[in-house]
Structure formats: structure tokens, C-alpha cells
mmCIF file of C-alpha atoms in Angstrom:
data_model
loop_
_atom_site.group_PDB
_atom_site.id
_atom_site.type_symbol
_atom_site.label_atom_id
_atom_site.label_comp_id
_atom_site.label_asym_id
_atom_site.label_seq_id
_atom_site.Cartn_x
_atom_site.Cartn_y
_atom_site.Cartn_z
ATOM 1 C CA UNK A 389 -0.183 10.060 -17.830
ATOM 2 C CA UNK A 390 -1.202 9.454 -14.303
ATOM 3 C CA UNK A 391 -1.648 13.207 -13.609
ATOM 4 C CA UNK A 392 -3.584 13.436 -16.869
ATOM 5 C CA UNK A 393 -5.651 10.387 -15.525
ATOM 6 C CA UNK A 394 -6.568 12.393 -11.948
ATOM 7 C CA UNK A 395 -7.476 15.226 -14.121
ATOM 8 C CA UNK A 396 -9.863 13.924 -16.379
ATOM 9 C CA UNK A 397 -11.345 11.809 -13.072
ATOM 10 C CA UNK A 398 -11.794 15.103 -11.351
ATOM 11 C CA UNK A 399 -13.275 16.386 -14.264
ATOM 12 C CA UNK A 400 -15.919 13.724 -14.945
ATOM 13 C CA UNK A 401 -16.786 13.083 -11.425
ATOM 14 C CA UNK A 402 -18.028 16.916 -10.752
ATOM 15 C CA UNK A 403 -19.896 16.580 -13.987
ATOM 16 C CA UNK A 404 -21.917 13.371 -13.332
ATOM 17 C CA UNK A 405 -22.353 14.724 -9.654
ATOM 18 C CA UNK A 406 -24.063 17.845 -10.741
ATOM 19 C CA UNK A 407 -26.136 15.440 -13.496
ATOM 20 C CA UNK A 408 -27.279 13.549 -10.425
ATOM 21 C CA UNK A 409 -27.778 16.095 -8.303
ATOM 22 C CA UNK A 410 -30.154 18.600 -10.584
ATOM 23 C CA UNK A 411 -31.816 15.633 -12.135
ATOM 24 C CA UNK A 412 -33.009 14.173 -7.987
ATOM 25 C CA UNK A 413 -33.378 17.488 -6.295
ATOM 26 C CA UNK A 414 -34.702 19.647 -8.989
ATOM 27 C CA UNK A 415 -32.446 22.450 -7.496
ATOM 28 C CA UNK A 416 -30.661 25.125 -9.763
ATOM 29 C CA UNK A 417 -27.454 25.528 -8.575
ATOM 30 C CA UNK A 418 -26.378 21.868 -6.900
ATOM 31 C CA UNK A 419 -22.784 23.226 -6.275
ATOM 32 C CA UNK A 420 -22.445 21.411 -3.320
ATOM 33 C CA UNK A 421 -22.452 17.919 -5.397
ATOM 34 C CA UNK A 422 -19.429 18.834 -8.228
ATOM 35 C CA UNK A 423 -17.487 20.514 -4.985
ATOM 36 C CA UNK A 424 -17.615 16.839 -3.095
ATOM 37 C CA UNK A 425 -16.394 14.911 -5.869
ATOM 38 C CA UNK A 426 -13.592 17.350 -6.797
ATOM 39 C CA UNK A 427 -12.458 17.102 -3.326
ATOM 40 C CA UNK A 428 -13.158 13.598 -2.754
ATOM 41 C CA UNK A 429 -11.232 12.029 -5.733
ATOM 42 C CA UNK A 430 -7.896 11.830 -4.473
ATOM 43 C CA UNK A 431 -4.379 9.754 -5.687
ATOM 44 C CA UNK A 432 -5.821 6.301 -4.102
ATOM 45 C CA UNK A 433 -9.144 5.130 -3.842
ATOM 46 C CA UNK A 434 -8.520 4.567 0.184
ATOM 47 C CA UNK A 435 -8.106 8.360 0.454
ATOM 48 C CA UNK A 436 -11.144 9.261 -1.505
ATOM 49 C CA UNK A 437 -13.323 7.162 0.419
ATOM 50 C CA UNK A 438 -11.156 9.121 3.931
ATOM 51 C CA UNK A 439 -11.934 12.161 2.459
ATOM 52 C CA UNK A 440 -15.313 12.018 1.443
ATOM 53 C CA UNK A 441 -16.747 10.602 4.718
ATOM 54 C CA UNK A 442 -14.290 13.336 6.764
ATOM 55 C CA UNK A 443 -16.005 15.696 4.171
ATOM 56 C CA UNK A 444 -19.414 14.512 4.847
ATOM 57 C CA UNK A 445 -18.847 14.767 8.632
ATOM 58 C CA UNK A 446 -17.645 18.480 8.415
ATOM 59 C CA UNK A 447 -20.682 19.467 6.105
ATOM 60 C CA UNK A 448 -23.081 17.709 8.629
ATOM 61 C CA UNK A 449 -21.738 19.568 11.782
ATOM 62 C CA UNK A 450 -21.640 22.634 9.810
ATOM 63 C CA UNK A 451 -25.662 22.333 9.292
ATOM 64 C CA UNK A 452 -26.760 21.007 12.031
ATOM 65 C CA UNK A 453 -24.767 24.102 13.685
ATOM 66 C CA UNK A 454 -26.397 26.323 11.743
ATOM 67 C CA UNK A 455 -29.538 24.714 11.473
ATOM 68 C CA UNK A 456 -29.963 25.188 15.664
ATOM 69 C CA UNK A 457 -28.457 28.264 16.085
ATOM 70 C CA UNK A 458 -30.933 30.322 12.995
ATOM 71 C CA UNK A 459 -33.504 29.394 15.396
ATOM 72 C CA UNK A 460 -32.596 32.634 17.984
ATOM 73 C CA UNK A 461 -30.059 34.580 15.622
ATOM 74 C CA UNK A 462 -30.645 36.933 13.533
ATOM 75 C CA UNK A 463 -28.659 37.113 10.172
ATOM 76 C CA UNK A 464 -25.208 39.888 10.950
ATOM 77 C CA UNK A 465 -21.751 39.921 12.027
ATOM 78 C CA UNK A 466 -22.491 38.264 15.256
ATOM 79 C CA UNK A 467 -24.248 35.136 13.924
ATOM 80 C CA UNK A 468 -21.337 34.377 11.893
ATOM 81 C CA UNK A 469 -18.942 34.939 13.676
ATOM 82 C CA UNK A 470 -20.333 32.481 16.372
ATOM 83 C CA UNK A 471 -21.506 29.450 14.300
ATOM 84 C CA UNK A 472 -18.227 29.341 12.272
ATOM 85 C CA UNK A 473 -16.756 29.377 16.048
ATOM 86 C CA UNK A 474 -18.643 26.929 17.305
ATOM 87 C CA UNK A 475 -19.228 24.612 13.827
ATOM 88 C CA UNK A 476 -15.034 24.770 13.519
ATOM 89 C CA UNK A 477 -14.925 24.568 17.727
ATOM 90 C CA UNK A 478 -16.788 21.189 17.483
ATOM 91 C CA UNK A 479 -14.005 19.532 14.805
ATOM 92 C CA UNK A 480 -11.146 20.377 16.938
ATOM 93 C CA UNK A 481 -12.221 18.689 19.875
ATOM 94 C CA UNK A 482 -13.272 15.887 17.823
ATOM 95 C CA UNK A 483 -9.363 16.063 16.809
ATOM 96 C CA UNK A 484 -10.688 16.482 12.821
ATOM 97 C CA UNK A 485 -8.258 17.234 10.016
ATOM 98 C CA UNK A 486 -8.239 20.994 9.616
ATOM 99 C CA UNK A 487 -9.810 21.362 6.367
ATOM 100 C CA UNK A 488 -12.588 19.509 8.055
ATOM 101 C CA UNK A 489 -13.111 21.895 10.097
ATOM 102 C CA UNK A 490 -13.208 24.447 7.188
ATOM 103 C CA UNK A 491 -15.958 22.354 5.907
ATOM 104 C CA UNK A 492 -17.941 22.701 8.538
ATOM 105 C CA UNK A 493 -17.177 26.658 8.685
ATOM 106 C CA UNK A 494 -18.047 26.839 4.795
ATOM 107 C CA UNK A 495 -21.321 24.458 5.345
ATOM 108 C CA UNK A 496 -22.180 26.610 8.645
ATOM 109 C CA UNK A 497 -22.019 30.019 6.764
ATOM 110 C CA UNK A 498 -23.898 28.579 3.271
ATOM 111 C CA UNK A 499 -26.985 27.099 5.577
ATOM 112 C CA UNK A 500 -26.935 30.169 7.509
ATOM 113 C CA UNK A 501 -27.101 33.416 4.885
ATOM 114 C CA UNK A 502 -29.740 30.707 3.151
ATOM 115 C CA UNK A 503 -31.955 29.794 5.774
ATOM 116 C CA UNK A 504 -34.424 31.276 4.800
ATOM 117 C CA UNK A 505 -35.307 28.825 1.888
ATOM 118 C CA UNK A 506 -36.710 25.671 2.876
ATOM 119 C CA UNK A 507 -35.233 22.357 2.873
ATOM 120 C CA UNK A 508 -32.016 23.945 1.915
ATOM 121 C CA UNK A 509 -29.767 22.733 4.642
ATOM 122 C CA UNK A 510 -31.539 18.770 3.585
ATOM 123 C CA UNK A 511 -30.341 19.744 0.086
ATOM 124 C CA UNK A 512 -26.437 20.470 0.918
ATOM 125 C CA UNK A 513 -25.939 17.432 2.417
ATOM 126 C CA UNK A 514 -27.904 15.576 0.504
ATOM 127 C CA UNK A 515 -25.462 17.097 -2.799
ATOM 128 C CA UNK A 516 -22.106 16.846 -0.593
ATOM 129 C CA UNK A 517 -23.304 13.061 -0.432
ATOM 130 C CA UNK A 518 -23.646 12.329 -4.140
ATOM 131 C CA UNK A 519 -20.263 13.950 -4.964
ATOM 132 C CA UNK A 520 -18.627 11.751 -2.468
ATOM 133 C CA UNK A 521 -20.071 8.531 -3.573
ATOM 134 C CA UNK A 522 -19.627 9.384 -7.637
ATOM 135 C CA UNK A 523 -16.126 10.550 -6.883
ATOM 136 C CA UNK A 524 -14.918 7.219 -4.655
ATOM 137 C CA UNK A 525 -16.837 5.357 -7.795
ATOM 138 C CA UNK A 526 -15.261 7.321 -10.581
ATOM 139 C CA UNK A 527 -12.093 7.146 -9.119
ATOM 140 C CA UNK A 528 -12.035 3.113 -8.703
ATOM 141 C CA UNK A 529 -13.380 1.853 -11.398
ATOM 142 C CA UNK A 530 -12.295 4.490 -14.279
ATOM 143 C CA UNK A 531 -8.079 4.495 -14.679
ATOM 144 C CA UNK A 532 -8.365 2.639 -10.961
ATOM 145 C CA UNK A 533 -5.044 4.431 -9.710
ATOM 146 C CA UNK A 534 -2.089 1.515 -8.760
ATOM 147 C CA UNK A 535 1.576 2.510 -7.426
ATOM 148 C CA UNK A 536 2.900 -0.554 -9.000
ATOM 149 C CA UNK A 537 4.730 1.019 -11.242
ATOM 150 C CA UNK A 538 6.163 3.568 -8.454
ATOM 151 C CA UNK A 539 7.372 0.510 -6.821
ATOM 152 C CA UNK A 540 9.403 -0.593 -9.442
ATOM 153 C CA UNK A 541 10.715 2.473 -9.904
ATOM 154 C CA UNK A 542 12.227 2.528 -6.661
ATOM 155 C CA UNK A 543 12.880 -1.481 -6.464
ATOM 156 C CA UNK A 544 15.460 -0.574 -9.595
ATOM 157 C CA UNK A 545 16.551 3.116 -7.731
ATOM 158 C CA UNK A 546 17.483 0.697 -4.413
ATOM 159 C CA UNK A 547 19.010 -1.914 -6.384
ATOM 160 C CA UNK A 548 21.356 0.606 -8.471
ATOM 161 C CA UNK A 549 22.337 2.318 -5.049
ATOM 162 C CA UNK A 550 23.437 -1.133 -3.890
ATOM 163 C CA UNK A 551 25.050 -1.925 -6.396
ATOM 164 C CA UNK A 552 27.065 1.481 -7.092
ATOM 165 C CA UNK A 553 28.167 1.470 -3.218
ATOM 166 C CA UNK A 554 29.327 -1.828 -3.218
ATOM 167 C CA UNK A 555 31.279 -1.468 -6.823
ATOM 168 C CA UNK A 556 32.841 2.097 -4.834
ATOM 169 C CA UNK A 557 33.885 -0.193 -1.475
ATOM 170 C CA UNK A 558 35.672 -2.843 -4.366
ATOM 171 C CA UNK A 559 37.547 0.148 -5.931
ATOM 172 C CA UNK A 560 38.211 1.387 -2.882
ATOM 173 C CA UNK A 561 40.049 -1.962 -1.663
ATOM 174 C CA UNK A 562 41.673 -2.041 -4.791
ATOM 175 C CA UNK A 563 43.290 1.380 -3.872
ATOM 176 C CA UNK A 564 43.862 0.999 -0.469
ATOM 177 C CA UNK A 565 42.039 3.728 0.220
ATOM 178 C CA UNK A 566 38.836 2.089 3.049
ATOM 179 C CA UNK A 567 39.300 5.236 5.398
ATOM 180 C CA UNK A 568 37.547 7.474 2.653
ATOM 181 C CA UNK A 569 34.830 9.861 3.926
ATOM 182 C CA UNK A 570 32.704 9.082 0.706
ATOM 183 C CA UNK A 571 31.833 5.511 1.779
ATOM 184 C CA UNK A 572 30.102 7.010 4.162
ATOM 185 C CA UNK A 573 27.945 8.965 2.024
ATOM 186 C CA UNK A 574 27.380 6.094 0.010
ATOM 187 C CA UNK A 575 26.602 3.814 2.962
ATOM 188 C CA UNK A 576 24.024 6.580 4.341
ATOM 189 C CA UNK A 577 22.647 7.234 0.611
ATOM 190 C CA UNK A 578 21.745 3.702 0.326
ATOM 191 C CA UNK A 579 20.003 3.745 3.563
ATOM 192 C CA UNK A 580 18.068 6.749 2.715
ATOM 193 C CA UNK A 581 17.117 4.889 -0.752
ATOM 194 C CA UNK A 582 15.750 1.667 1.465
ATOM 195 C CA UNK A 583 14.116 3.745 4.068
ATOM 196 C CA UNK A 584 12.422 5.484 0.286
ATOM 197 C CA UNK A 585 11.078 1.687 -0.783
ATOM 198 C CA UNK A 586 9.317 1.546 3.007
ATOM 199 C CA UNK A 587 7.040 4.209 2.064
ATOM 200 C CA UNK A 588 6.898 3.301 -1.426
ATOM 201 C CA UNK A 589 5.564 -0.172 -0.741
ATOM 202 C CA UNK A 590 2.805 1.112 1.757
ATOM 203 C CA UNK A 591 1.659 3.879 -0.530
ATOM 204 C CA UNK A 592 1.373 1.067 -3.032
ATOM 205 C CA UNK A 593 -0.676 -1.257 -0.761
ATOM 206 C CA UNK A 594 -3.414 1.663 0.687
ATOM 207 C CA UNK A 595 -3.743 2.342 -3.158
ATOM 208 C CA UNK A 596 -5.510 -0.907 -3.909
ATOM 209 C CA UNK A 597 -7.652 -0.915 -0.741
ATOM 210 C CA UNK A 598 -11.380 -0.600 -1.579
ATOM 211 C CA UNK A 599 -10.442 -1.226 -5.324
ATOM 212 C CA UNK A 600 -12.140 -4.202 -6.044
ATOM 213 C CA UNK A 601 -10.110 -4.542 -9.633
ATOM 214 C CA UNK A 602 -7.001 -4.617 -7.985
ATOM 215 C CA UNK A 603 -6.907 -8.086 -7.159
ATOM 216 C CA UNK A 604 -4.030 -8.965 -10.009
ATOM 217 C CA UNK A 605 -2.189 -6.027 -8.432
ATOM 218 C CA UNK A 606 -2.649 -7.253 -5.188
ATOM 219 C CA UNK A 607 -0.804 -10.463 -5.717
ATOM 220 C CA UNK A 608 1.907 -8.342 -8.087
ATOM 221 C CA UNK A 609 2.218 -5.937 -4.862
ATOM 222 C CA UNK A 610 3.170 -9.146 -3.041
ATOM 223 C CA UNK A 611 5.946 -10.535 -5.012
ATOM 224 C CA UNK A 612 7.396 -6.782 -4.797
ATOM 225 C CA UNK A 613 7.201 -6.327 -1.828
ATOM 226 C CA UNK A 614 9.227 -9.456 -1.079
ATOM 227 C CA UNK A 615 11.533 -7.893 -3.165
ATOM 228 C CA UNK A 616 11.581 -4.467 -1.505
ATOM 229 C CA UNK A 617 12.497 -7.041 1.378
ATOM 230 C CA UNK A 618 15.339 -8.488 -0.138
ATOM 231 C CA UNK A 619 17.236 -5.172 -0.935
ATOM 232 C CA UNK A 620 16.656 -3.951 2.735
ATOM 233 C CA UNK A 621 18.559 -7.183 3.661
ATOM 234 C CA UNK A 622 21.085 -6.595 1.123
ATOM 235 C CA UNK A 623 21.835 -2.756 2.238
ATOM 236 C CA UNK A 624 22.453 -4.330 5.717
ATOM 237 C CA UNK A 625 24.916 -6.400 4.517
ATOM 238 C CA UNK A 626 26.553 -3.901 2.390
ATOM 239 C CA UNK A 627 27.084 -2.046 5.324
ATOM 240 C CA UNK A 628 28.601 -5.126 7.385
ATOM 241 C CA UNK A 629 30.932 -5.425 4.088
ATOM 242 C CA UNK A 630 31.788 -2.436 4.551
ATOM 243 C CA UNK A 631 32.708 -2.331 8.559
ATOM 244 C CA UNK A 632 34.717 -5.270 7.595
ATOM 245 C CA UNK A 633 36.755 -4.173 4.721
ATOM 246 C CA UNK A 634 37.797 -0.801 7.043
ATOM 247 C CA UNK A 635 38.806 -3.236 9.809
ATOM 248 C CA UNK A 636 41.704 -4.819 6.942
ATOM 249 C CA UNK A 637 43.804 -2.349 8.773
ATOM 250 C CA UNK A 638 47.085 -4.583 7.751
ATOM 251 C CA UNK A 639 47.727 -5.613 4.595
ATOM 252 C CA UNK A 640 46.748 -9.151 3.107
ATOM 253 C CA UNK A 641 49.610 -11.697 2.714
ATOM 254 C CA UNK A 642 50.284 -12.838 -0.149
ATOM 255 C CA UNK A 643 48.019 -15.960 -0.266
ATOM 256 C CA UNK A 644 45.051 -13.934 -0.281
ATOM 257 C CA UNK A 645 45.262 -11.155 -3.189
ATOM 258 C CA UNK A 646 43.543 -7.438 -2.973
ATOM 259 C CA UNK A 647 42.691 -8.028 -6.770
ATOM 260 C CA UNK A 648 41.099 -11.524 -5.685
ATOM 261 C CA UNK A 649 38.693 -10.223 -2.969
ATOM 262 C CA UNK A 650 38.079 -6.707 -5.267
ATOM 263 C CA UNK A 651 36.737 -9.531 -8.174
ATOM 264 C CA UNK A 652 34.589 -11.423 -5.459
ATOM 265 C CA UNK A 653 32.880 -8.271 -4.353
ATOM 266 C CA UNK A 654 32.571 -6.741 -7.545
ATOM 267 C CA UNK A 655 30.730 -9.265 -9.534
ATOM 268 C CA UNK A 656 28.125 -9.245 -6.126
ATOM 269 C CA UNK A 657 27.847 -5.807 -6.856
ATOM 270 C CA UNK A 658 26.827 -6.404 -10.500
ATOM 271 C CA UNK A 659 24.144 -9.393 -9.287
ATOM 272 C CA UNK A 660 22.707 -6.739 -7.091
ATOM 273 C CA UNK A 661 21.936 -4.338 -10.368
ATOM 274 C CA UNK A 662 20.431 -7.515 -12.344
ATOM 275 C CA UNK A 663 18.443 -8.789 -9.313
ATOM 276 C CA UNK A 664 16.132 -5.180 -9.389
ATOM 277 C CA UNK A 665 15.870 -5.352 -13.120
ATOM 278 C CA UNK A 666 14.612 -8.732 -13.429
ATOM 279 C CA UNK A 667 12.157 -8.139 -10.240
ATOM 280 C CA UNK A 668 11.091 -4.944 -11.611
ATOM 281 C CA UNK A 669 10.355 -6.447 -14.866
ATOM 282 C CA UNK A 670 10.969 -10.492 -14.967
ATOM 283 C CA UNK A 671 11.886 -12.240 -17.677
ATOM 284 C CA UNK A 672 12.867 -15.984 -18.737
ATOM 285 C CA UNK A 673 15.912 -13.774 -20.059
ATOM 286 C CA UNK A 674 16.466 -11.984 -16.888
ATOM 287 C CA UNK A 675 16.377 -14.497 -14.945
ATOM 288 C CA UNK A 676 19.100 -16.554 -16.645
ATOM 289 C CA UNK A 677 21.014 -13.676 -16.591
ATOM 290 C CA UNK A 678 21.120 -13.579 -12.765
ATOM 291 C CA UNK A 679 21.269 -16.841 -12.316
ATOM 292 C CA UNK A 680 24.733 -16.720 -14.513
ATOM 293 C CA UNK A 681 25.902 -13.704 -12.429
ATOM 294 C CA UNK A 682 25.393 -15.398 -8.982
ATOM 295 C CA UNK A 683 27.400 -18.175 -10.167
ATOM 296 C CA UNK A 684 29.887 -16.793 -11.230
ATOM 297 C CA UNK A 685 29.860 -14.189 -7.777
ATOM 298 C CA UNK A 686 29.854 -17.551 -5.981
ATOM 299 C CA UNK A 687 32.861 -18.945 -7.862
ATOM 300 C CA UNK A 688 34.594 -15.892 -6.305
ATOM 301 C CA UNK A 689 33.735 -16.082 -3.429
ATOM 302 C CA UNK A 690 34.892 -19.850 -3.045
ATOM 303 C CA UNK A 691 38.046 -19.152 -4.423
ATOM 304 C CA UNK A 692 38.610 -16.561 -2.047
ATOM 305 C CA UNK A 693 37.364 -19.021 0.999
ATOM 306 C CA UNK A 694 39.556 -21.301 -0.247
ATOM 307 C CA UNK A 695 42.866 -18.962 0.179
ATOM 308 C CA UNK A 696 41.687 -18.628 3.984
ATOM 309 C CA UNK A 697 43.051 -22.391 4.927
ATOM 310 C CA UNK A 698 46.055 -21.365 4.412
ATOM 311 C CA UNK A 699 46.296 -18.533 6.399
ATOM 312 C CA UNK A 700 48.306 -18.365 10.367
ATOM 313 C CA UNK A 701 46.852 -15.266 11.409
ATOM 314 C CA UNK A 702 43.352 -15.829 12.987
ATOM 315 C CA UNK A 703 42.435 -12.514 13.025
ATOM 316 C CA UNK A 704 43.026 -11.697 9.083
ATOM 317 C CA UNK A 705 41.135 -15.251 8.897
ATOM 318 C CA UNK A 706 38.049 -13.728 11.188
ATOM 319 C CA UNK A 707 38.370 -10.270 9.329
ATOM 320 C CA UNK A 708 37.601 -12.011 5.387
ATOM 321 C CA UNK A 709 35.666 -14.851 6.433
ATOM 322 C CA UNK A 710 33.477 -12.105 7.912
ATOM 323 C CA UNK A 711 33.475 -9.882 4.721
ATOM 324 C CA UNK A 712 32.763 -13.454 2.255
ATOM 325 C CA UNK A 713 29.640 -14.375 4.986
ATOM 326 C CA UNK A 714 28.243 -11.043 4.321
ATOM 327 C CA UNK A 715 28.769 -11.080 0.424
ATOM 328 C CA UNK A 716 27.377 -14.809 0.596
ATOM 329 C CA UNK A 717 24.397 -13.184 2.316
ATOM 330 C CA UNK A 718 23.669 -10.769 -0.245
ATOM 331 C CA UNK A 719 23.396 -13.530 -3.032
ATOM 332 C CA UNK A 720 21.235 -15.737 -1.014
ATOM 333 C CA UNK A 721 18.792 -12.750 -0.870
ATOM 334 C CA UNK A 722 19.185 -12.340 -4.339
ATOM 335 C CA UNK A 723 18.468 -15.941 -5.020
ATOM 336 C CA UNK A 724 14.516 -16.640 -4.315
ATOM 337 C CA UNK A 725 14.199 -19.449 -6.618
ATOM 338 C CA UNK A 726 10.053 -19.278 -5.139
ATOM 339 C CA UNK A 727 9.919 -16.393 -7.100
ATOM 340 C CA UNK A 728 11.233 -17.574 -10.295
ATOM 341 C CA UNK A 729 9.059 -20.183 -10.078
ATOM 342 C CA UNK A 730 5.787 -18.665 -9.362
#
């Protein structure tokens, strides 16, 4: 629907522009005004109100280029081809965008071949204007466009990552098998999928900037962004879990069992999964839910603990009580009662 959304935007702010436009100037043709607004209204309201003034900036240089130059040229081949040079010459050491600078080549040719008619060049930027303000206007207050649900998306994508890898490292001590190539890939999927929510969460917050309806968002934005937090924390640990279960290079004794340590880190695999649902979409029901699974994650883990007093060897003691720290991390990310309460 989104896509839909930006089409019908588009649509409505080149019509009202040209409206505007013929109904204040009086002019035939106001091309200029439907042509800002199309390019102006863009996926955020932050980068419509960028593009429009970068817009208006390349159509200005264009005519005043043009404007100062018709003065000695005459109309041909060579009066083109120097005040696109020079119109496109002044963006680039201004360090503009390059389409800009095409602005200001399009603007420079239009005021040029038209010259002739008065208070034409007034008229182009007076149209580029309108389009620019109806399109940033259009664009924030009709369908305002929000990457909320984007960010949840991906808070649910991160979560699932984290929990699949960590679920693959319990299988994996349950088999013996921690020198696997395919933890790897895991390990590096799940950092791709956190370094994913970074740019998720700061497309979402430039898309309520100058969108003064936003303010419910805003404070949404903030409790997800916390969360986006939280999983980055948690993928660190994951990875610590992991360095540790590849450093059980000898096998347990018997007081501490494989199966016992594959239960602990499996049900804080399954906490991670219900800890993006619930802050993706929170619930009284969710929340229980999680609360139920951390317990019962915790109960492993201190069971597990427990089995370490009576261990002799001090390095199998350092190598799982490094391993539960790191799963006891991950739950106390999981567990920010603030949020529940708020």
C-alpha cells in the first residue's frame, strides 16, 4: 500500500501545483510547478523538503545563468553549449548533487530558447517554488509516510536470526560437532541482520523529521529503537557463546551433562524469538509469554551453575561459567521490565 500511497501523493501534488500555478500567474503552460512537486515528493518528508530546496537552488542558478548571459548571446549552438557549461560548472564547485546540476542545465536552456518573452525566467522559478512547497505539504500531511512498520519488520528478522543461530550452536553441542564451518555463516549472517536494523532505525527516524503528526511515532520510534539496541547486544553475546562453546575442546565430565548445557542454551534461544515478537507487536499476552520463557531459561541456567561447584578442573570451570555469563547476558537484555511497564 505504501507504494500505492507515493503514487497517488505524486499524483495529487502535480495536480494542485499546476491549479496554483495557472490560477496566480495566469500562464498557459505552468509545467515548471507539476515537475517540482513530482520531483520533490519523495519516501520521507525530510527528503522532500532536501530535494525541493536542492531543486530550487539548481533552477535559480540555471536562470540567473541564463538570464546574464542572453544579454550578449545570441540564440545557436554556442549559447548553449556555454550556459549549460557554466550553469552545470557552477553546481560542481558548489559540490551539488548531480541531478542538481541537471536542473540548472534544464532551467539554463528553458530561460534561454524563451527569453524572449518577458518575465518568463520570474515565472519558472516562481512555478518550481509552488511545486516544492505543495509537494513537502502533500507529502506530510496526506498518508504522512512512517518506517515504523519497516522497523518491526526487521526487529522480528534480527530476533529470528538470533534465535535460529543460537538453536544451530545448541544442536551443534549436542553433536559434538563446534568446529563446523556453518556457525560461521550463521555468526556472520546475524551480524549482517544487526548491521540491517542500524540503517533501518535511522531511515525510520529522518522519516518523521519535519512531520509534525508524527509525534505518537516519535515516541513508538523510541521504544524500538531501544529494542533494535537490545538485539545488537544479544548478537554480541551470541557470538561470545559461541567462541566459548568451540573452546570445550575436551569433553565435559560427567557432573556437567552436554544434554544439560544444550537445554540451557536452547530455551535462551527460544526467549530471543518471543522477545522480537512481543516488541514488534506487545501484548499483555506476549509479555507473559516471555516472562515464562526467561524463567524457565534462567532455571537452566542455574542448574547448570550449580554443576560447576563441583568441578576440579579450573579451566572447564572458566570455559562454562563463561558460556552461562554470556547466556545470562542475553536474558537480561531481553528483560526491560521499563518497557513493559510504559
Amino acid at each position: 500500500m505504501g507504494k500505492i500511497f507515493q503514487i497517488f501523493k505524486t499524483a495529487l501534488a502535480a495536480a494542485i501545483s499546476w491549479l496554483i500555478a495557472y490560477s496566480l500567474l495566469h500562464g498557459p503552460y505552468p509545467y515548471f510547478a507539476p515537475l517540482a512537486a513530482i520531483l520533490t515528493v519523495q519516501v520521507t518528508v525530510a527528503e522532500s523538503v532536501k530535494k525541493s530546496w536542492q531543486r530550487l537552488l539548481g533552477t535559480i542558478t540555471g536562470v540567473i545563468v541564463s538570464v546574464l548571459l542572453s544579454q550578449w548571446l545570441v540564440i545557436g549552438a554556442f549559447a548553449i553549449f556555454l550556459v549549460i557549461t557554466i550553469g552545470m560548472g557552477i553546481g560542481l564547485a558548489l559540490d551539488l548533487p548531480a541531478y542538481v546540476n541537471s536542473q540548472a542545465a534544464v532551467s539554463s536552456l528553458m530561460v534561454l530558447a524563451f527569453t524572449q518573452n518577458k518575465g518568463y525566467a520570474l515565472g519558472r522559478i516562481t512555478e518550481s517554488i509552488i511545486g516544492s512547497v505543495v509537494g513537502v505539504l502533500v507529502n506530510a500531511f496526506i498518508f504522512p509516510p512512517s518506517a515504523i512498520p519497516r522497523v518491526q519488520k526487521q526487529i522480528v528478522r534480527l530476533s529470528t536470526q538470533a534465535s535460529v543461530t543460537l538453536h544451530h550452536l545448541a544442536t551443534a553441542l549436542q553433536q559434538r560437532n563446534l568446529d563446523d564451518d556453518s556457525h560461521v555463516t550463521d555468526v556472520t549472517a546475524l551480524a549482517r541482520e544487526a548491521g540491517h536494523g542500524i540503517h533501518t532505525i535511522q531511515f525510520a527516524r529522518e522519516s518523521l523529521h519535519f512531520n509534525p503528526l508524527m509525534n505518537r511515532k516519535r515516541q513508538q520510534l523510541t521504544h524500538l529503537a531501544a529494542t533494535m539496541n537490545h538485539l545488537m547486544n544479544v548478537s554480541i553475546q551470541i557470538r561470545g557463546v559461541r567462541r566459548g562453546l568451540v573452546d570445550l575442546t575436551c569433553p565435559l565430565p560427567a557432573e556437567i551433562e552436554w544434554d544439560q548445557l544444550k537445554t540451557a542454551v536452547e530455551l535462551t534461544a527460544a526467549c530471543i524469538k518471543y522477545y522480537g515478537e512481543y516488541a514488534a507487536n506487545p501484548s499483555e499476552s506476549g509479555a507473559s509469554a516471555l516472562q515464562n520463557h526467561i524463567e524457565k531459561a534462567l532455571s537452566a541456567q542455574e542448574v547448570c551453575l550449580g554443576s560447576l561447584q563441583s568441578l576440579s578442573s579450573l579451566d572447564i570451570i572458566r570455559q562454562v561459567g563463561a558460556i552461562l555469563t554470556d547466556l545470562h547476558r542475553i536474558l537480561e537484555e531481553m528483560n526491560p521490565r521499563e518497557q513493559w511497564n510504559e
